[in-house]
mmCIF file of C-alpha atoms in Angstrom:
data_model
loop_
_atom_site.group_PDB
_atom_site.id
_atom_site.type_symbol
_atom_site.label_atom_id
_atom_site.label_comp_id
_atom_site.label_asym_id
_atom_site.label_seq_id
_atom_site.Cartn_x
_atom_site.Cartn_y
_atom_site.Cartn_z
ATOM 1 C CA UNK A 1 76.251 20.018 205.113
ATOM 2 C CA UNK A 2 74.569 21.587 202.298
ATOM 3 C CA UNK A 3 72.043 19.535 200.356
ATOM 4 C CA UNK A 4 71.883 19.373 196.702
ATOM 5 C CA UNK A 5 68.233 19.949 195.965
ATOM 6 C CA UNK A 6 67.371 18.078 192.716
ATOM 7 C CA UNK A 7 65.602 19.145 189.919
ATOM 8 C CA UNK A 8 61.666 19.343 190.108
ATOM 9 C CA UNK A 9 62.118 18.826 194.085
ATOM 10 C CA UNK A 10 60.694 21.756 194.582
ATOM 11 C CA UNK A 11 57.317 20.870 192.773
ATOM 12 C CA UNK A 12 57.380 17.927 194.015
ATOM 13 C CA UNK A 13 57.601 17.743 197.441
ATOM 14 C CA UNK A 14 53.975 19.545 197.965
ATOM 15 C CA UNK A 15 52.859 16.304 196.292
ATOM 16 C CA UNK A 16 55.166 14.110 198.309
ATOM 17 C CA UNK A 17 53.866 15.606 201.545
ATOM 18 C CA UNK A 18 50.230 14.249 200.752
ATOM 19 C CA UNK A 19 51.799 10.565 199.648
ATOM 20 C CA UNK A 20 54.588 9.749 201.400
ATOM 21 C CA UNK A 21 53.921 12.042 204.768
ATOM 22 C CA UNK A 22 53.125 9.104 207.236
ATOM 23 C CA UNK A 23 51.547 9.438 210.427
ATOM 24 C CA UNK A 24 51.752 12.335 212.830
ATOM 25 C CA UNK A 25 51.675 12.345 216.396
ATOM 26 C CA UNK A 26 47.888 13.046 217.495
ATOM 27 C CA UNK A 27 46.505 16.785 219.059
ATOM 28 C CA UNK A 28 47.483 14.786 222.214
ATOM 29 C CA UNK A 29 51.241 15.874 221.670
ATOM 30 C CA UNK A 30 50.347 19.126 222.852
ATOM 31 C CA UNK A 31 46.960 19.087 223.751
ATOM 32 C CA UNK A 32 43.959 17.002 226.021
ATOM 33 C CA UNK A 33 41.728 15.022 224.234
ATOM 34 C CA UNK A 34 38.437 14.063 224.914
ATOM 35 C CA UNK A 35 34.675 15.891 225.542
ATOM 36 C CA UNK A 36 36.228 19.783 226.567
ATOM 37 C CA UNK A 37 34.794 21.597 229.652
ATOM 38 C CA UNK A 38 33.776 25.076 228.975
ATOM 39 C CA UNK A 39 37.426 25.861 229.941
ATOM 40 C CA UNK A 40 38.528 23.859 227.351
ATOM 41 C CA UNK A 41 40.188 21.713 229.374
ATOM 42 C CA UNK A 42 39.264 17.714 228.620
ATOM 43 C CA UNK A 43 37.293 16.174 231.134
ATOM 44 C CA UNK A 44 38.912 13.079 231.232
ATOM 45 C CA UNK A 45 42.792 13.735 232.534
ATOM 46 C CA UNK A 46 45.883 12.092 230.789
ATOM 47 C CA UNK A 47 47.383 9.080 232.724
ATOM 48 C CA UNK A 48 51.171 8.468 232.219
ATOM 49 C CA UNK A 49 52.870 4.867 233.614
ATOM 50 C CA UNK A 50 56.434 5.758 234.120
ATOM 51 C CA UNK A 51 58.810 2.676 233.992
ATOM 52 C CA UNK A 52 62.781 2.977 233.913
ATOM 53 C CA UNK A 53 64.546 1.338 230.425
ATOM 54 C CA UNK A 54 68.597 0.448 230.535
ATOM 55 C CA UNK A 55 70.477 3.496 230.050
ATOM 56 C CA UNK A 56 72.123 1.755 226.471
ATOM 57 C CA UNK A 57 68.534 2.038 225.052
ATOM 58 C CA UNK A 58 69.408 5.234 223.485
ATOM 59 C CA UNK A 59 72.580 6.268 221.894
ATOM 60 C CA UNK A 60 73.649 9.822 221.326
ATOM 61 C CA UNK A 61 76.408 11.883 221.565
ATOM 62 C CA UNK A 62 76.925 11.692 225.814
ATOM 63 C CA UNK A 63 76.515 8.495 227.786
ATOM 64 C CA UNK A 64 72.776 8.051 229.481
ATOM 65 C CA UNK A 65 73.158 8.239 232.751
ATOM 66 C CA UNK A 66 69.335 6.938 233.719
ATOM 67 C CA UNK A 67 66.244 6.547 230.488
ATOM 68 C CA UNK A 68 63.058 6.573 231.958
ATOM 69 C CA UNK A 69 59.647 5.142 229.426
ATOM 70 C CA UNK A 70 57.041 7.413 229.884
ATOM 71 C CA UNK A 71 53.413 5.745 228.682
ATOM 72 C CA UNK A 72 50.605 8.036 227.990
ATOM 73 C CA UNK A 73 46.777 7.023 227.792
ATOM 74 C CA UNK A 74 43.783 8.026 228.187
ATOM 75 C CA UNK A 75 40.385 6.325 228.871
ATOM 76 C CA UNK A 76 42.478 3.084 229.062
ATOM 77 C CA UNK A 77 43.837 4.021 225.752
ATOM 78 C CA UNK A 78 46.963 4.192 224.783
ATOM 79 C CA UNK A 79 48.090 7.400 222.706
ATOM 80 C CA UNK A 80 52.211 7.466 222.602
ATOM 81 C CA UNK A 81 55.067 6.273 224.720
ATOM 82 C CA UNK A 82 58.188 9.325 225.646
ATOM 83 C CA UNK A 83 62.095 9.343 226.717
ATOM 84 C CA UNK A 84 64.100 10.709 228.899
ATOM 85 C CA UNK A 85 67.030 10.785 229.251
ATOM 86 C CA UNK A 86 69.362 12.045 231.115
ATOM 87 C CA UNK A 87 72.847 12.460 230.958
ATOM 88 C CA UNK A 88 75.972 14.737 232.178
ATOM 89 C CA UNK A 89 77.651 17.636 229.413
ATOM 90 C CA UNK A 90 80.954 18.024 228.320
ATOM 91 C CA UNK A 91 81.023 20.450 231.406
ATOM 92 C CA UNK A 92 79.677 17.670 233.876
ATOM 93 C CA UNK A 93 76.183 19.917 234.284
ATOM 94 C CA UNK A 94 73.695 17.010 234.955
ATOM 95 C CA UNK A 95 70.970 17.556 231.519
ATOM 96 C CA UNK A 96 67.611 16.158 230.338
ATOM 97 C CA UNK A 97 66.237 15.163 226.586
ATOM 98 C CA UNK A 98 62.905 13.968 225.550
ATOM 99 C CA UNK A 99 63.810 11.692 223.283
ATOM 100 C CA UNK A 100 61.345 9.576 220.929
ATOM 101 C CA UNK A 101 61.469 5.377 221.324
ATOM 102 C CA UNK A 102 62.338 3.174 219.101
ATOM 103 C CA UNK A 103 60.130 0.276 216.871
ATOM 104 C CA UNK A 104 59.609 -2.365 218.606
ATOM 105 C CA UNK A 105 59.413 -4.387 216.224
ATOM 106 C CA UNK A 106 61.540 -3.557 212.156
ATOM 107 C CA UNK A 107 58.215 -3.048 209.761
ATOM 108 C CA UNK A 108 56.386 -1.180 212.306
ATOM 109 C CA UNK A 109 55.543 2.666 211.507
ATOM 110 C CA UNK A 110 54.251 4.695 214.691
ATOM 111 C CA UNK A 111 53.933 8.225 214.951
ATOM 112 C CA UNK A 112 57.068 8.033 217.161
ATOM 113 C CA UNK A 113 58.607 5.284 215.775
ATOM 114 C CA UNK A 114 58.983 7.813 212.197
ATOM 115 C CA UNK A 115 60.507 10.525 214.326
ATOM 116 C CA UNK A 116 63.038 8.341 215.482
ATOM 117 C CA UNK A 117 64.559 7.373 212.289
ATOM 118 C CA UNK A 118 63.918 11.370 211.005
ATOM 119 C CA UNK A 119 66.222 12.939 214.068
ATOM 120 C CA UNK A 120 68.516 9.645 213.829
ATOM 121 C CA UNK A 121 69.468 10.110 210.450
ATOM 122 C CA UNK A 122 69.083 14.123 210.873
ATOM 123 C CA UNK A 123 71.987 13.941 214.010
ATOM 124 C CA UNK A 124 74.345 12.290 211.932
ATOM 125 C CA UNK A 125 74.587 14.349 209.446
ATOM 126 C CA UNK A 126 74.417 17.496 211.643
ATOM 127 C CA UNK A 127 77.100 15.392 214.158
ATOM 128 C CA UNK A 128 79.887 15.174 210.379
ATOM 129 C CA UNK A 129 79.045 18.042 208.651
ATOM 130 C CA UNK A 130 78.224 20.841 211.083
ATOM 131 C CA UNK A 131 80.608 22.855 212.081
ATOM 132 C CA UNK A 132 81.886 22.493 216.031
ATOM 133 C CA UNK A 133 81.912 25.976 216.429
ATOM 134 C CA UNK A 134 78.184 26.123 214.968
ATOM 135 C CA UNK A 135 75.292 27.482 217.446
ATOM 136 C CA UNK A 136 72.155 25.912 216.622
ATOM 137 C CA UNK A 137 68.398 27.896 216.981
ATOM 138 C CA UNK A 138 65.133 26.009 217.804
ATOM 139 C CA UNK A 139 62.425 25.134 220.142
ATOM 140 C CA UNK A 140 63.810 23.770 223.915
ATOM 141 C CA UNK A 141 62.980 20.120 223.544
ATOM 142 C CA UNK A 142 64.247 20.291 219.719
ATOM 143 C CA UNK A 143 67.289 21.431 221.162
ATOM 144 C CA UNK A 144 67.277 18.763 223.877
ATOM 145 C CA UNK A 145 67.523 16.126 220.952
ATOM 146 C CA UNK A 146 69.861 17.953 218.983
ATOM 147 C CA UNK A 147 72.564 18.500 222.013
ATOM 148 C CA UNK A 148 71.797 14.598 222.851
ATOM 149 C CA UNK A 149 72.043 13.378 219.821
ATOM 150 C CA UNK A 150 74.815 15.756 218.175
ATOM 151 C CA UNK A 151 76.519 17.221 221.194
ATOM 152 C CA UNK A 152 76.662 20.386 218.643
ATOM 153 C CA UNK A 153 75.223 23.873 220.853
ATOM 154 C CA UNK A 154 71.580 24.691 221.235
ATOM 155 C CA UNK A 155 70.178 28.240 222.268
ATOM 156 C CA UNK A 156 67.473 26.844 224.112
ATOM 157 C CA UNK A 157 67.002 23.804 225.655
ATOM 158 C CA UNK A 158 65.221 23.900 229.197
ATOM 159 C CA UNK A 159 61.170 25.138 229.030
ATOM 160 C CA UNK A 160 60.580 27.287 231.212
ATOM 161 C CA UNK A 161 57.542 27.696 233.933
ATOM 162 C CA UNK A 162 54.625 28.509 231.076
ATOM 163 C CA UNK A 163 55.412 25.664 229.364
ATOM 164 C CA UNK A 164 53.809 23.299 232.204
ATOM 165 C CA UNK A 165 50.487 24.588 231.816
ATOM 166 C CA UNK A 166 50.694 21.906 228.674
ATOM 167 C CA UNK A 167 49.240 18.472 230.216
ATOM 168 C CA UNK A 168 52.303 16.211 228.365
ATOM 169 C CA UNK A 169 54.848 18.645 229.848
ATOM 170 C CA UNK A 170 53.856 18.747 233.170
ATOM 171 C CA UNK A 171 53.981 15.045 233.200
ATOM 172 C CA UNK A 172 57.503 15.308 232.544
ATOM 173 C CA UNK A 173 57.886 18.291 234.453
ATOM 174 C CA UNK A 174 60.085 16.247 237.528
ATOM 175 C CA UNK A 175 62.593 14.751 235.020
ATOM 176 C CA UNK A 176 63.603 18.801 233.077
ATOM 177 C CA UNK A 177 66.137 20.614 234.410
ATOM 178 C CA UNK A 178 63.835 23.758 234.590
ATOM 179 C CA UNK A 179 64.888 26.833 232.108
ATOM 180 C CA UNK A 180 67.218 29.653 234.488
ATOM 181 C CA UNK A 181 65.637 33.519 233.920
ATOM 182 C CA UNK A 182 68.367 33.862 231.122
ATOM 183 C CA UNK A 183 67.100 30.700 229.219
ATOM 184 C CA UNK A 184 63.424 32.163 230.132
ATOM 185 C CA UNK A 185 64.117 35.476 228.321
ATOM 186 C CA UNK A 186 65.982 33.535 225.193
ATOM 187 C CA UNK A 187 61.986 30.974 225.137
ATOM 188 C CA UNK A 188 60.855 34.289 224.737
ATOM 189 C CA UNK A 189 62.620 36.047 221.965
ATOM 190 C CA UNK A 190 62.881 32.175 220.065
ATOM 191 C CA UNK A 191 58.454 32.902 220.493
ATOM 192 C CA UNK A 192 58.953 36.497 218.987
ATOM 193 C CA UNK A 193 61.478 35.250 215.816
ATOM 194 C CA UNK A 194 59.269 32.453 215.308
ATOM 195 C CA UNK A 195 56.104 34.827 215.060
ATOM 196 C CA UNK A 196 58.261 36.808 213.585
ATOM 197 C CA UNK A 197 57.900 38.850 210.200
ATOM 198 C CA UNK A 198 60.521 36.247 208.395
ATOM 199 C CA UNK A 199 62.747 39.399 207.128
ATOM 200 C CA UNK A 200 62.706 40.944 210.197
ATOM 201 C CA UNK A 201 63.406 38.096 211.972
ATOM 202 C CA UNK A 202 66.004 37.003 209.769
ATOM 203 C CA UNK A 203 67.460 40.312 210.407
ATOM 204 C CA UNK A 204 66.933 40.369 213.981
ATOM 205 C CA UNK A 205 69.013 36.917 214.655
ATOM 206 C CA UNK A 206 72.100 37.838 212.131
ATOM 207 C CA UNK A 207 72.321 41.478 214.106
ATOM 208 C CA UNK A 208 71.973 39.249 217.779
ATOM 209 C CA UNK A 209 74.267 36.284 217.213
ATOM 210 C CA UNK A 210 76.904 38.565 214.953
ATOM 211 C CA UNK A 211 79.377 36.470 211.910
ATOM 212 C CA UNK A 212 81.715 35.520 214.069
ATOM 213 C CA UNK A 213 79.556 32.563 214.624
ATOM 214 C CA UNK A 214 77.666 30.258 212.342
ATOM 215 C CA UNK A 215 74.386 30.129 213.342
ATOM 216 C CA UNK A 216 71.460 27.519 212.442
ATOM 217 C CA UNK A 217 67.978 26.880 212.871
ATOM 218 C CA UNK A 218 66.322 23.275 213.215
ATOM 219 C CA UNK A 219 62.620 23.373 212.565
ATOM 220 C CA UNK A 220 60.363 20.936 212.090
ATOM 221 C CA UNK A 221 56.335 20.139 211.840
ATOM 222 C CA UNK A 222 55.596 19.502 215.158
ATOM 223 C CA UNK A 223 56.006 23.463 216.170
ATOM 224 C CA UNK A 224 53.052 23.764 214.146
ATOM 225 C CA UNK A 225 51.451 22.265 217.992
ATOM 226 C CA UNK A 226 53.355 24.696 220.295
ATOM 227 C CA UNK A 227 51.780 27.499 218.758
ATOM 228 C CA UNK A 228 49.695 27.647 222.121
ATOM 229 C CA UNK A 229 53.115 27.618 224.162
ATOM 230 C CA UNK A 230 54.566 30.051 221.820
ATOM 231 C CA UNK A 231 51.780 32.269 222.778
ATOM 232 C CA UNK A 232 52.678 31.685 226.298
ATOM 233 C CA UNK A 233 56.283 32.994 225.956
ATOM 234 C CA UNK A 234 54.697 36.435 223.995
ATOM 235 C CA UNK A 235 55.381 35.438 220.860
ATOM 236 C CA UNK A 236 52.248 37.152 218.100
ATOM 237 C CA UNK A 237 49.627 34.850 217.252
ATOM 238 C CA UNK A 238 49.197 33.099 214.161
ATOM 239 C CA UNK A 239 45.865 32.783 212.206
ATOM 240 C CA UNK A 240 46.091 29.152 210.749
ATOM 241 C CA UNK A 241 42.870 26.459 210.243
ATOM 242 C CA UNK A 242 43.606 22.983 211.032
ATOM 243 C CA UNK A 243 41.421 20.750 210.134
ATOM 244 C CA UNK A 244 41.510 16.308 209.517
ATOM 245 C CA UNK A 245 40.035 14.889 206.346
ATOM 246 C CA UNK A 246 39.633 11.720 204.994
ATOM 247 C CA UNK A 247 41.797 10.427 202.398
ATOM 248 C CA UNK A 248 39.985 8.391 199.691
ATOM 249 C CA UNK A 249 41.426 5.582 197.641
ATOM 250 C CA UNK A 250 42.474 8.479 194.773
ATOM 251 C CA UNK A 251 45.639 10.446 195.496
ATOM 252 C CA UNK A 252 44.577 13.253 193.181
ATOM 253 C CA UNK A 253 41.255 13.071 194.326
ATOM 254 C CA UNK A 254 42.560 13.351 197.912
ATOM 255 C CA UNK A 255 45.061 16.391 196.611
ATOM 256 C CA UNK A 256 41.846 18.017 195.174
ATOM 257 C CA UNK A 257 40.356 18.158 198.424
ATOM 258 C CA UNK A 258 42.973 19.297 200.424
ATOM 259 C CA UNK A 259 43.464 22.147 197.654
ATOM 260 C CA UNK A 260 39.743 23.098 198.054
ATOM 261 C CA UNK A 261 39.305 22.812 201.646
ATOM 262 C CA UNK A 262 42.547 25.244 201.813
ATOM 263 C CA UNK A 263 41.079 27.620 199.648
ATOM 264 C CA UNK A 264 37.774 27.871 201.685
ATOM 265 C CA UNK A 265 39.164 28.353 204.905
ATOM 266 C CA UNK A 266 42.397 30.525 203.898
ATOM 267 C CA UNK A 267 44.515 31.623 200.946
ATOM 268 C CA UNK A 268 45.148 28.471 199.383
ATOM 269 C CA UNK A 269 48.469 27.687 200.811
ATOM 270 C CA UNK A 270 48.628 24.679 203.180
ATOM 271 C CA UNK A 271 50.885 22.136 204.523
ATOM 272 C CA UNK A 272 49.851 18.762 204.579
ATOM 273 C CA UNK A 273 50.616 15.141 206.215
ATOM 274 C CA UNK A 274 49.247 12.056 205.936
ATOM 275 C CA UNK A 275 48.130 10.376 209.710
ATOM 276 C CA UNK A 276 46.110 6.653 208.451
ATOM 277 C CA UNK A 277 43.002 7.462 207.193
ATOM 278 C CA UNK A 278 42.959 10.884 206.995
ATOM 279 C CA UNK A 279 45.190 14.109 205.798
ATOM 280 C CA UNK A 280 45.938 16.838 209.150
ATOM 281 C CA UNK A 281 45.796 19.792 207.260
ATOM 282 C CA UNK A 282 46.900 23.376 208.439
ATOM 283 C CA UNK A 283 45.955 26.292 206.393
ATOM 284 C CA UNK A 284 47.042 30.101 206.774
ATOM 285 C CA UNK A 285 44.401 32.663 206.617
ATOM 286 C CA UNK A 286 46.446 36.128 205.948
ATOM 287 C CA UNK A 287 49.412 37.451 204.508
ATOM 288 C CA UNK A 288 51.101 37.951 208.303
ATOM 289 C CA UNK A 289 51.023 34.066 208.848
ATOM 290 C CA UNK A 290 52.458 33.253 205.770
ATOM 291 C CA UNK A 291 55.384 35.574 205.992
ATOM 292 C CA UNK A 292 56.610 34.468 209.637
ATOM 293 C CA UNK A 293 59.409 32.705 210.145
ATOM 294 C CA UNK A 294 57.738 29.582 210.942
ATOM 295 C CA UNK A 295 55.387 28.895 207.861
ATOM 296 C CA UNK A 296 58.080 30.557 205.671
ATOM 297 C CA UNK A 297 60.379 27.490 206.885
ATOM 298 C CA UNK A 298 57.739 24.328 207.378
ATOM 299 C CA UNK A 299 56.727 22.885 203.956
ATOM 300 C CA UNK A 300 54.649 24.855 203.244
ATOM 301 C CA UNK A 301 52.807 24.900 199.616
ATOM 302 C CA UNK A 302 53.767 28.094 198.971
ATOM 303 C CA UNK A 303 57.069 28.111 200.577
ATOM 304 C CA UNK A 304 58.586 25.734 198.810
ATOM 305 C CA UNK A 305 58.400 27.966 196.194
ATOM 306 C CA UNK A 306 61.344 30.479 197.544
ATOM 307 C CA UNK A 307 62.864 30.831 200.507
ATOM 308 C CA UNK A 308 63.396 33.794 202.536
ATOM 309 C CA UNK A 309 66.410 35.995 201.970
ATOM 310 C CA UNK A 310 69.739 35.614 204.121
ATOM 311 C CA UNK A 311 69.227 32.122 204.826
ATOM 312 C CA UNK A 312 70.201 29.082 203.315
ATOM 313 C CA UNK A 313 68.944 25.159 203.572
ATOM 314 C CA UNK A 314 71.837 23.155 204.509
ATOM 315 C CA UNK A 315 69.535 19.572 205.005
ATOM 316 C CA UNK A 316 65.811 18.548 205.243
ATOM 317 C CA UNK A 317 64.580 15.249 205.894
ATOM 318 C CA UNK A 318 62.843 12.660 203.874
ATOM 319 C CA UNK A 319 59.365 11.820 205.095
ATOM 320 C CA UNK A 320 58.110 14.882 203.321
ATOM 321 C CA UNK A 321 60.630 16.822 204.408
ATOM 322 C CA UNK A 322 59.358 17.270 208.217
ATOM 323 C CA UNK A 323 62.412 18.228 209.383
ATOM 324 C CA UNK A 324 65.173 21.212 208.001
ATOM 325 C CA UNK A 325 68.518 23.063 208.571
ATOM 326 C CA UNK A 326 69.422 26.417 207.878
ATOM 327 C CA UNK A 327 71.928 28.415 207.963
ATOM 328 C CA UNK A 328 71.752 31.785 208.845
ATOM 329 C CA UNK A 329 73.340 34.491 206.213
ATOM 330 C CA UNK A 330 72.312 37.418 207.443
ATOM 331 C CA UNK A 331 70.633 40.221 204.952
ATOM 332 C CA UNK A 332 71.408 40.894 201.749
ATOM 333 C CA UNK A 333 73.432 44.440 201.332
ATOM 334 C CA UNK A 334 71.149 47.097 199.232
ATOM 335 C CA UNK A 335 72.230 47.530 196.202
#
């Protein structure tokens, strides 16, 4: 499963993030849009239209028993679509998976369509190369996709009640099996690990699962849209700034503007993703946030320079390294 990093890859990737990022899902993915009240809620609620899809509309390791499309809009403007596939796992237990729909046209490029392509490519590699006994750590929605598409075991696959304070997930609530008390405790533990200092988190993960089972971490840039959810499950607050920066006609000028903003708002460490006519950029504000497991494993420019000890990169997707898989090796013994 190991993918060799080509010479110069790390130094070039920060530019590739800007040049080839593609569209990022709007903030409506996790947050409501439109004018906000003093409580922070949108004055205009999200609308969702549900319609059945053919069961063969999605292809995974398990056959889908049913598929439903959820088309989200606000003020009459279409935002994005999600699919929910229901299926039975190898033990016959009923499961659900939130999936991204395939592009209707071959040349189209939508936020969900790009994610469909990334996940299909990653799932094909994981299904072929990951050991049968592998265990994957991820957030619950990524765990659902990984399990359905590859058949590999994901430690976290069900949302707890705290997830449904978000209007997007609330709209899908009756289609998603709810986490048990044990699974909710896993959500709290995963939120803690992702927002913990990377060295401490890796050591705890290695100690928790032990050396007998191969353990992998799957992360993607969409985890930055789950920060409020991590906090709801007890994760530490992360001091990240986010901004939409208009794109110009000169790539080097765009990079300079992004770097300047990242230096003005934080310590110059940033992750950028292209969305249409602007860049969606995140920057870190303090060393504690910069050294958290989440930030160290995502393609922030400083994180690309050196991996945390105790993990090895075994897969990284196209689209600027949007999705990565790391193997937990455990902390190195003292000299």
